Amino acid sequence: MAHQAPLKYVFYIAAAPEKVWDGFVSRESNRIIFSGAEFQADFKPGGSLAWVGAGPDGKPMTYVRGKVLRFEPPKVFQYTFAMGQNDKASRATIELLPETEATKVTVTHDEWAEDDPTYAACADGWPRILSRLKTLLETGKTFKPH
């Protein structure tokens, strides 16, 4: 299989970096963005994180799990990322940079295993997640994921 290129997205959100940071790390915003999933995290390098919610059968399941690599509020949040039952971890890096009236959000998802089956889901998912977060922070509401 061909090398899987890093996924990189740049968004501008009309909010201060602290508000955007809170959008990425707060349980409340994560619950809204991820359709009720609970964000559980120990925000220190080496700490675990997970998004847990109801599966198709209604029973709790872990959608994404990982380990915190860097946690530097309100600038950099970096963690390993493994989706579902996949044991191949990639790396997600969220970087925030203040602009005059907005925050520049750069998300880089890299270090993919060549045969990681979650690459396509992430390529589709990140623009949806970032759009939902942008809408939530700018308007106070968001839209359904699909």
C-alpha positions as a printed Julia matrix, in Angstrom:
146×3 Matrix{Float64}:
   0.0    0.0    0.0
   1.18   3.52  -0.75
   2.49   5.85   1.94
  -0.36   7.72   3.62
   0.33  11.43   3.48
  -0.26  13.64   6.51
  -3.73  15.16   6.7
  -3.52  18.92   7.24
  -6.33  21.4    7.73
  -6.25  25.14   8.36
  -9.35  26.94   9.65
  -9.93  30.45  10.96
 -12.39  30.78  13.82
 -13.73  34.19  14.89
 -12.92  33.72  18.59
 -10.0   34.22  20.96
  -7.47  31.36  21.24
  -8.64  30.61  24.8
 -12.22  30.07  23.61
 -11.07  27.91  20.68
  -8.82  25.92  23.04
 -11.78  25.33  25.35
 -13.75  24.17  22.3
 -11.19  21.44  21.7
 -10.72  20.29  25.3
 -13.96  20.88  27.23
 -16.33  18.0   27.86
 -19.32  20.18  27.0
 -18.15  21.19  23.51
 -16.89  17.68  22.75
 -20.29  16.26  23.72
 -21.93  18.66  21.25
 -19.45  18.12  18.42
 -19.31  14.34  18.79
 -23.04  13.65  19.15
 -23.04  12.96  22.87
 -19.67  11.2   23.22
 -17.85  11.87  26.48
 -14.31  13.2   26.25
 -12.16  11.71  29.0
  -8.62  13.02  29.32
  -5.72  13.38  31.71
  -4.19  16.55  30.3
  -0.5   15.92  30.88
   2.18  14.28  28.72
   1.66  10.53  28.95
  -1.92  10.93  30.16
  -4.64   8.92  28.47
  -7.56  10.29  26.5
 -10.66   8.77  24.95
 -13.96   9.66  23.35
 -16.56   7.21  24.68
 -20.22   7.0   23.66
 -23.1    4.72  22.86
 -22.41   2.2   20.11
 -24.93   0.94  17.54
 -26.28  -1.5   20.14
 -26.62   1.23  22.76
 -23.74  -0.12  24.86
 -20.76   2.12  25.68
 -17.87   1.94  23.25
 -14.58   3.79  22.79
 -14.54   5.66  19.48
 -11.01   7.06  19.8
  -8.27   6.52  22.36
  -4.74   7.82  22.74
  -2.06   9.36  24.88
  -1.3   13.04  25.39
   2.07  13.98  23.89
   2.0   17.79  24.34
  -0.47  19.98  26.23
   0.44  23.67  26.11
  -2.72  25.8   26.58
  -3.82  27.68  24.53
  -1.27  26.87  21.83
  -0.56  23.17  21.2
  -2.46  19.95  21.91
  -0.82  16.81  20.5
  -1.85  13.21  21.09
  -1.71   9.73  19.66
  -4.89   8.61  17.95
  -6.31   5.11  17.52
  -9.9    4.71  16.29
 -12.21   1.91  17.4
 -10.56  -1.49  17.7
  -7.63  -0.39  15.52
  -4.3   -0.94  17.26
  -2.34   1.31  14.88
  -1.8    4.73  16.42
  -1.27   7.89  14.41
  -0.59  11.4   15.76
  -2.87  14.46  15.84
  -1.5   17.94  16.47
  -3.72  20.97  17.03
  -1.98  24.35  16.88
  -3.65  27.68  17.65
  -2.26  31.04  16.6
  -3.96  34.35  17.45
  -4.86  36.61  14.54
  -6.32  40.12  14.72
  -9.98  39.05  15.02
  -9.71  35.27  14.83
  -7.66  32.23  15.74
  -5.79  30.3   13.09
  -6.36  26.59  13.74
  -3.94  24.14  12.12
  -4.62  20.43  12.53
  -2.0   17.98  11.3
  -2.76  14.26  11.52
   0.35  12.26  10.64
   2.59   9.31  11.48
   0.17   6.93   9.79
   0.91   3.24   9.51
   0.86   2.32   5.8
  -2.11   0.02   6.25
  -4.08   2.05   8.83
  -7.74   1.4    7.96
  -8.92   4.6    9.68
  -7.11   7.01   7.34
 -10.13   7.54   5.03
 -12.49   8.04   7.98
 -10.17  10.68   9.42
  -9.75  12.41   6.06
 -13.54  12.72   5.95
 -14.02  13.36   9.67
 -11.62  16.22  10.39
 -13.29  18.78   8.06
 -16.66  17.85   9.57
 -15.39  18.16  13.15
 -13.61  21.45  12.51
 -16.65  22.88  10.71
 -18.92  21.85  13.59
 -16.54  23.42  16.12
 -16.25  26.64  14.1
 -20.02  26.91  13.8
 -20.51  26.16  17.52
 -17.98  28.74  18.69
 -19.19  31.45  16.3
 -22.96  30.93  16.6
 -23.56  28.94  19.78
 -25.11  26.03  17.87
 -23.98  23.45  15.33
 -25.33  20.95  12.8
 -25.72  17.19  12.74
 -22.59  15.35  11.59
 -24.17  13.41   8.68
